[in-house]
CSV table of C-alpha atoms in Angstrom, one decimal:
chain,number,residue,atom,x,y,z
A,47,UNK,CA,35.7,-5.8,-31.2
A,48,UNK,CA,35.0,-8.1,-28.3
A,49,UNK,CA,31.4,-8.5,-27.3
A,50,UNK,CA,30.5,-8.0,-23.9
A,51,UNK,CA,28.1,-7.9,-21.0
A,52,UNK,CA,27.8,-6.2,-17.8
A,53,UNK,CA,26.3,-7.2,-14.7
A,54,UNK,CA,25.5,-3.4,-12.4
A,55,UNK,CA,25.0,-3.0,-8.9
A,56,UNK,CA,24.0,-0.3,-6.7
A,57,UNK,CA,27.5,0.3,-6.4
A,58,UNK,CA,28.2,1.1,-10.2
A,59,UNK,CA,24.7,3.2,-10.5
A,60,UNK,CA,25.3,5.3,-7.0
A,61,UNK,CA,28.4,5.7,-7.2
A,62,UNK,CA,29.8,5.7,-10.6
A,63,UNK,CA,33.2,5.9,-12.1
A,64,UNK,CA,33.5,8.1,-14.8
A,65,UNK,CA,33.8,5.4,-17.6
A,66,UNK,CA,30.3,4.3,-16.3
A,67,UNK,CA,28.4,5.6,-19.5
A,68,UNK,CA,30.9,4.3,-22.5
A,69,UNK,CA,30.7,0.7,-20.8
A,70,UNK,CA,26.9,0.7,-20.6
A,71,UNK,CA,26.4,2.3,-23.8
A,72,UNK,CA,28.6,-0.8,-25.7
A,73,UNK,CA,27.6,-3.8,-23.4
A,74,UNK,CA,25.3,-6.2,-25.0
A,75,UNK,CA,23.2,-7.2,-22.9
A,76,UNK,CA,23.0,-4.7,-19.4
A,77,UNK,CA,22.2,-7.1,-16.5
A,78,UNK,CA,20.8,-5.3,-13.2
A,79,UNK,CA,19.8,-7.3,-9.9
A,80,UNK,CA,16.3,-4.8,-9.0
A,81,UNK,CA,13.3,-3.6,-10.8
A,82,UNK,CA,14.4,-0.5,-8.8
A,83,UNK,CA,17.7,-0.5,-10.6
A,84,UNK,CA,16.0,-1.6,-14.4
A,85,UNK,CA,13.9,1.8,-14.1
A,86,UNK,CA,17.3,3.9,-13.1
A,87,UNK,CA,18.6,2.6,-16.6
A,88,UNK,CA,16.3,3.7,-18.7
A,89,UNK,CA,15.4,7.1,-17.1
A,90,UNK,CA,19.2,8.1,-17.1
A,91,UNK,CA,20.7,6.1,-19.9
A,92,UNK,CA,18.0,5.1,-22.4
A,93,UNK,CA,18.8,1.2,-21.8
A,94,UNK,CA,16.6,-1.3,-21.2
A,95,UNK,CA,18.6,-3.7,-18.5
A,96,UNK,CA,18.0,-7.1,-18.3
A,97,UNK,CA,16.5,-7.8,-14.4
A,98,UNK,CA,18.1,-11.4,-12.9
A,99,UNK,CA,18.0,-11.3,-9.4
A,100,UNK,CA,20.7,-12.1,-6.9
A,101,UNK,CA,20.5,-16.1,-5.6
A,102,UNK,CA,21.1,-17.4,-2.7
A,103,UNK,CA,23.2,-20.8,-2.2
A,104,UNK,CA,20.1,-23.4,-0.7
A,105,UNK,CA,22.0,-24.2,2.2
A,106,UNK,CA,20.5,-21.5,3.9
A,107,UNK,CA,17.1,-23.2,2.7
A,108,UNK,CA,16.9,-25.8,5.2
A,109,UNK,CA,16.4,-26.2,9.2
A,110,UNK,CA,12.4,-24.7,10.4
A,111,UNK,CA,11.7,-21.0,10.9
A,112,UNK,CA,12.8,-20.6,14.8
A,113,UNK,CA,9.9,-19.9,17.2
A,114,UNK,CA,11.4,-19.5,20.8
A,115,UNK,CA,10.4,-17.1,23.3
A,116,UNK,CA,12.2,-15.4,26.2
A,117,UNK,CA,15.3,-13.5,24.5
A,118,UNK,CA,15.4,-12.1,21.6
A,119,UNK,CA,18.0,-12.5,19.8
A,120,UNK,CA,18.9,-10.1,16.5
A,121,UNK,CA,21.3,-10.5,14.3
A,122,UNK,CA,22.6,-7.9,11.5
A,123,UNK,CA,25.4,-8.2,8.8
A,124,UNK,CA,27.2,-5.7,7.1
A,125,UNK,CA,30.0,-3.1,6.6
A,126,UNK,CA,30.6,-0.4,8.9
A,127,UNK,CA,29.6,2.2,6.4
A,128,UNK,CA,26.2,4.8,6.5
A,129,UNK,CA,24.5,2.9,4.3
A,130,UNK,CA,23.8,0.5,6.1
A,131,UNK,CA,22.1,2.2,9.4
A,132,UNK,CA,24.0,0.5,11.5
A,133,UNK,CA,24.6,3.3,13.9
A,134,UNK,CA,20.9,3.5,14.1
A,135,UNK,CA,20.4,-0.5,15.2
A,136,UNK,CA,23.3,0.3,17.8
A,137,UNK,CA,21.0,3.6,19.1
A,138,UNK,CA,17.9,1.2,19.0
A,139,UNK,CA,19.4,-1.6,20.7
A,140,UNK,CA,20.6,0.2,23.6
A,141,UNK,CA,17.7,1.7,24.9
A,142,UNK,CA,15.7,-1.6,25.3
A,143,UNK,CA,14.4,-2.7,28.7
A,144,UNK,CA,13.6,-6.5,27.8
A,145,UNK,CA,16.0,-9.3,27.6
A,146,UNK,CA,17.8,-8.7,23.8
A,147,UNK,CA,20.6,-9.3,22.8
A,148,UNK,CA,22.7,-8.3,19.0
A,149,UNK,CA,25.1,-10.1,17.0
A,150,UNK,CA,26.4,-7.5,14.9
A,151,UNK,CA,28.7,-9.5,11.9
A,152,UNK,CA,30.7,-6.1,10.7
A,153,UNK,CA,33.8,-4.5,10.7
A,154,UNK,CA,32.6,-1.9,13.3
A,155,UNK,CA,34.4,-0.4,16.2
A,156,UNK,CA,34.8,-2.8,18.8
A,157,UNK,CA,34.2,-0.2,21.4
A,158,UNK,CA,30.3,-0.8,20.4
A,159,UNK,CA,30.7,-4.4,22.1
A,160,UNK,CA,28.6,-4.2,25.4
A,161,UNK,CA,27.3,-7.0,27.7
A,162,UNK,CA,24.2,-7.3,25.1
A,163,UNK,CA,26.0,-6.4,21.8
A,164,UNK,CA,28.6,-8.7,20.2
A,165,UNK,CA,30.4,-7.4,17.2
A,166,UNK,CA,32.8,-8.4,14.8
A,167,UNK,CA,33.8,-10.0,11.3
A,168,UNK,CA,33.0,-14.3,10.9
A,169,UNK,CA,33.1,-16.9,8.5
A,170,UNK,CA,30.4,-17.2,6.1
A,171,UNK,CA,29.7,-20.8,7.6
A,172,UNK,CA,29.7,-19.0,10.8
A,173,UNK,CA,26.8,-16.4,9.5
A,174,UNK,CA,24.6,-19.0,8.3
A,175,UNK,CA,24.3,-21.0,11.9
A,176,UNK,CA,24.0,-17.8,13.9
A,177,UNK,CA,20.8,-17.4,11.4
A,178,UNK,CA,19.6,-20.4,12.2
A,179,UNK,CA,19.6,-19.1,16.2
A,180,UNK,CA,18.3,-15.9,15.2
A,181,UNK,CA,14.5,-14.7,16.0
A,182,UNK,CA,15.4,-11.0,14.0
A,183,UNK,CA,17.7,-9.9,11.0
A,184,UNK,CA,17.9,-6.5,11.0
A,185,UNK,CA,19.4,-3.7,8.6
A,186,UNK,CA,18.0,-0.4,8.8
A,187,UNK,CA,19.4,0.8,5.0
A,188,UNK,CA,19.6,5.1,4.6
A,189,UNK,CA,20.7,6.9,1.6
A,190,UNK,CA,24.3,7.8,2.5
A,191,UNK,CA,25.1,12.1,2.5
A,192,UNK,CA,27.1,10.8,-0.9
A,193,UNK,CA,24.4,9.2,-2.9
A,194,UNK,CA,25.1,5.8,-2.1
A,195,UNK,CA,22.7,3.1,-0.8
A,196,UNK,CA,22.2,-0.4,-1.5
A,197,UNK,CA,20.1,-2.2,-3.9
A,198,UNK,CA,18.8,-5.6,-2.6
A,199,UNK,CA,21.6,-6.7,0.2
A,200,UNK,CA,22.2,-10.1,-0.1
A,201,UNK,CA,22.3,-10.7,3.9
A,202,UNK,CA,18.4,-9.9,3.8
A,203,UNK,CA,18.1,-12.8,1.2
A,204,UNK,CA,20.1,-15.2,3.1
A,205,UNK,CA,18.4,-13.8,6.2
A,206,UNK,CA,14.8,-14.5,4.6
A,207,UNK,CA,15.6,-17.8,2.9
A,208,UNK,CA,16.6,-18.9,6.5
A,209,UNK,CA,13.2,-18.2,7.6
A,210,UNK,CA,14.4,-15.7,9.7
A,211,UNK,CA,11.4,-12.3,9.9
A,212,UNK,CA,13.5,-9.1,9.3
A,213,UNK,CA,13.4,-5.4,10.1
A,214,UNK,CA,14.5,-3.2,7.2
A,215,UNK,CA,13.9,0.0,4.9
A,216,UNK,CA,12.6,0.8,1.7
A,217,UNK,CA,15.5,1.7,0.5
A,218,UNK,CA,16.1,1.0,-3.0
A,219,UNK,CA,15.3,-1.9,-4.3
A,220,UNK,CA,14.4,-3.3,-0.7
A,221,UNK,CA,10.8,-2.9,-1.1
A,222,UNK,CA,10.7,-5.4,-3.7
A,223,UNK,CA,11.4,-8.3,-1.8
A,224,UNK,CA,10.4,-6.7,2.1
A,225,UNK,CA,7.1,-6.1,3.1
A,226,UNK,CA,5.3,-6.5,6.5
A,227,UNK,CA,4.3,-9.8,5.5
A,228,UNK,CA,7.9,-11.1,5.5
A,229,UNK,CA,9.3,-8.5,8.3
A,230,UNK,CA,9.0,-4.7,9.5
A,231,UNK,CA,9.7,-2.0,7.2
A,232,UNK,CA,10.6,1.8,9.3
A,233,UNK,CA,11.6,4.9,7.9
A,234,UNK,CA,15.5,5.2,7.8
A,235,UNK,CA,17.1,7.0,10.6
A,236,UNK,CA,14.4,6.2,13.2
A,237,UNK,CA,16.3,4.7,16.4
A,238,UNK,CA,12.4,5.1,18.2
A,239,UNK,CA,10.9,3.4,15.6
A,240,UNK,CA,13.5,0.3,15.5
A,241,UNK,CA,13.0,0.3,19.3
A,242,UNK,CA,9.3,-0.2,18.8
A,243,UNK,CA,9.4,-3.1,16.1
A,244,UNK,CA,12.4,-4.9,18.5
A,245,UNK,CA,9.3,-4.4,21.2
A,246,UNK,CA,6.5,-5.8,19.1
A,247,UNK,CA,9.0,-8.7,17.6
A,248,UNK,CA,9.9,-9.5,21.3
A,249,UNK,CA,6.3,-10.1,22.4
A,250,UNK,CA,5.0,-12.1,19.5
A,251,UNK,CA,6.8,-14.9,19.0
A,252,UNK,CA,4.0,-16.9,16.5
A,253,UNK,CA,4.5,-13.8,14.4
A,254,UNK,CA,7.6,-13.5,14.1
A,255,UNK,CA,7.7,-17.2,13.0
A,256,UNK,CA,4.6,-16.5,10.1
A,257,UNK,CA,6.6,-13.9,8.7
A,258,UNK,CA,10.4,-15.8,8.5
A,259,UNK,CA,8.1,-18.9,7.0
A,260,UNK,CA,6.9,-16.3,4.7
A,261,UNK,CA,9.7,-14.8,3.9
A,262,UNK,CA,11.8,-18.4,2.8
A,263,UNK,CA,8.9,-18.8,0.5
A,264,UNK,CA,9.3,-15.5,-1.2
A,265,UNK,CA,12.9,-15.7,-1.7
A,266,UNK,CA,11.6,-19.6,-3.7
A,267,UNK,CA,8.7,-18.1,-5.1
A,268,UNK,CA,10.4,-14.8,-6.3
A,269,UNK,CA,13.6,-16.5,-8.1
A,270,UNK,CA,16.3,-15.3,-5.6
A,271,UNK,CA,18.0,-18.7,-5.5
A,272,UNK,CA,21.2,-19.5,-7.7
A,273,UNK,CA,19.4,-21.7,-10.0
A,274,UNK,CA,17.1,-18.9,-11.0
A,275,UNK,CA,20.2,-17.1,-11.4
A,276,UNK,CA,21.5,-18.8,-13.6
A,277,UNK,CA,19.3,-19.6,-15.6
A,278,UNK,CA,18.3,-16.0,-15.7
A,279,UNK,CA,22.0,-15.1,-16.8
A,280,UNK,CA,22.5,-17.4,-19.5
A,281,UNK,CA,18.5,-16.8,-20.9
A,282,UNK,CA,20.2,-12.7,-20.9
A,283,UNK,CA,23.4,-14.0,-23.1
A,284,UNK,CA,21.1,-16.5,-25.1
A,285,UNK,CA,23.0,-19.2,-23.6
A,286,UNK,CA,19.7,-21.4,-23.5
C-alpha cells in the first residue's frame, strides 16, 4: 500500500462525499487548518488531526495599516454562495446614510452594482491593492440551510495581514483568529447589526487603524503565514 496524508477543509467535513470516512480512517497523518475543525475529528471520527494553519504569502505584509477619514471604504471577497452572508452586507450596505462605498470581489449578480456598490470577479494582484485602499474587510459567514460554512476564509487572513480591521462572524473556526481586538464580530444574518458596526467603523478612524495594526500582528504572532505552514506540514509528515 501507498502511504498517505490528507489535508481537510471545511468543505470535506460540512459537506462530505461519501468516501469521506475510508480516506480519513487510512491517512497517516490527518492535517486540519482550525482548532475548530481538530475537535470535529475527534468527536465524529475518533482521530486526532494534526492543526497547521492556512499562510498567507508576505506580500500582503507590507505598506502601513490605512488611517483616512471621510469615506469609508469596505471591501469583501468571496463566492456568491450563503455561506458567505453576502446578501446580508448587500442589505447592510444599502441602508447607510454616510458617505460608503463597497467593493464587492465575487461572482454575484451584477444587478447588485449601484452608484456605491461595485461588484465583480479580479485578479488576485488586483485584491491585494484594493486592501491596501480599504478602511473595512467585511464577511458576515452564516451556516448555509445545507450544513455548509466555512472554516477560517483565507480573504480574512490576507485582509488582517494587510492591516486592514474586519467585520465578521463566529462562524466556525473564525473566532480563532477574529475578536474585537482585531475587528467586529455580529451575529450571522443581522443586516441592523452590520449597519451599526459600518456606523461605529465610519466615525472612528484611530480605531479602526488599532485594530488592522492588531490584526497584521496576529496573523505573525499566530503562525498564519506560509513559512509557518510549511514548516507545520513537513513537522506533520516528519519531514524535519
Amino acid at each position: 500500500e501507498v502511504p498517505y496524508s490528507v489535508t481537510v477543509h471545511a468543505n470535506d467535513l460540512f459537506k462530505p462525499r461519501i468516501s469521506l470516512v475510508d480516506i480519513l480512517a487510512y491517512a497517516q497523518p490527518v492535517v486540519c487548518i482550525a482548532a475548530a475543525h481538530q475537535q470535529l475529528l475527534r468527536r465524529s471520527f475518533g482521530i486526532e488531526g494534526n492543526l497547521v494553519r492556512c499562510g498567507v504569502p508576505s506580500g500582503f505584509l507590507s505598506g502601513e495599516p490605512r488611517c483616512s477619514t471621510g469615506e469609508l471604504h469596505v471591501v469583501s471577497v468571496g463566492r456568491w454562495v450563503p455561506k458567505k452572508g453576502l446578501d446580508t452586507l448587500v442589505e447592510a450596505f444599502r441602508g447607510l446614510d454616510f458617505p460608503a462605498r463597497l467593493t464587492l470581489v465575487s461572482d454575484a449578480p451584477a444587478y447588485l452594482s449601484s452608484e456605491t456598490i461595485s461588484v465583480g470577479l479580479r485578479s488576485p494582484s488586483t485584491i491585494r491593492q484594493l486592501l491596501a485602499e480599504a478602511d473595512l474587510f467585511a464577511l458576515p459567514c452564516r451556516v448555509s440551510a445545507d450544513g455548509d460554512r466555512d472554516g477560517v476564509p483565507v480573504a480574512i487572513l490576507e485582509a488582517m495581514a494587510a492591516g486592514v480591521p474586519v467585520l465578521t462572524t463566529a462562524v466556525s473556526g473564525i473566532a480563532e483568529v477574529v475578536d474585537t481586538t482585531v475587528g467586529w464580530i455580529v451575529e450571522p444574518d443581522d443586516p441592523e447589526a452590520i449597519t451599526r458596526v459600518l456606523v461605529e467603523a465610519h466615525g472612528d478612524p484611530e480605531e479602526r487603524w488599532r485594530r488592522g495594526r492588531e490584526g497584521r500582528s496576529r496573523v505573525v504572532s499566530r503562525g498564519y503565514t506560509i513559512a509557518a505552514q510549511v514548516d507545520g506540514l513537513l513537522g506533520s509528515w516528519g519531514w524535519t
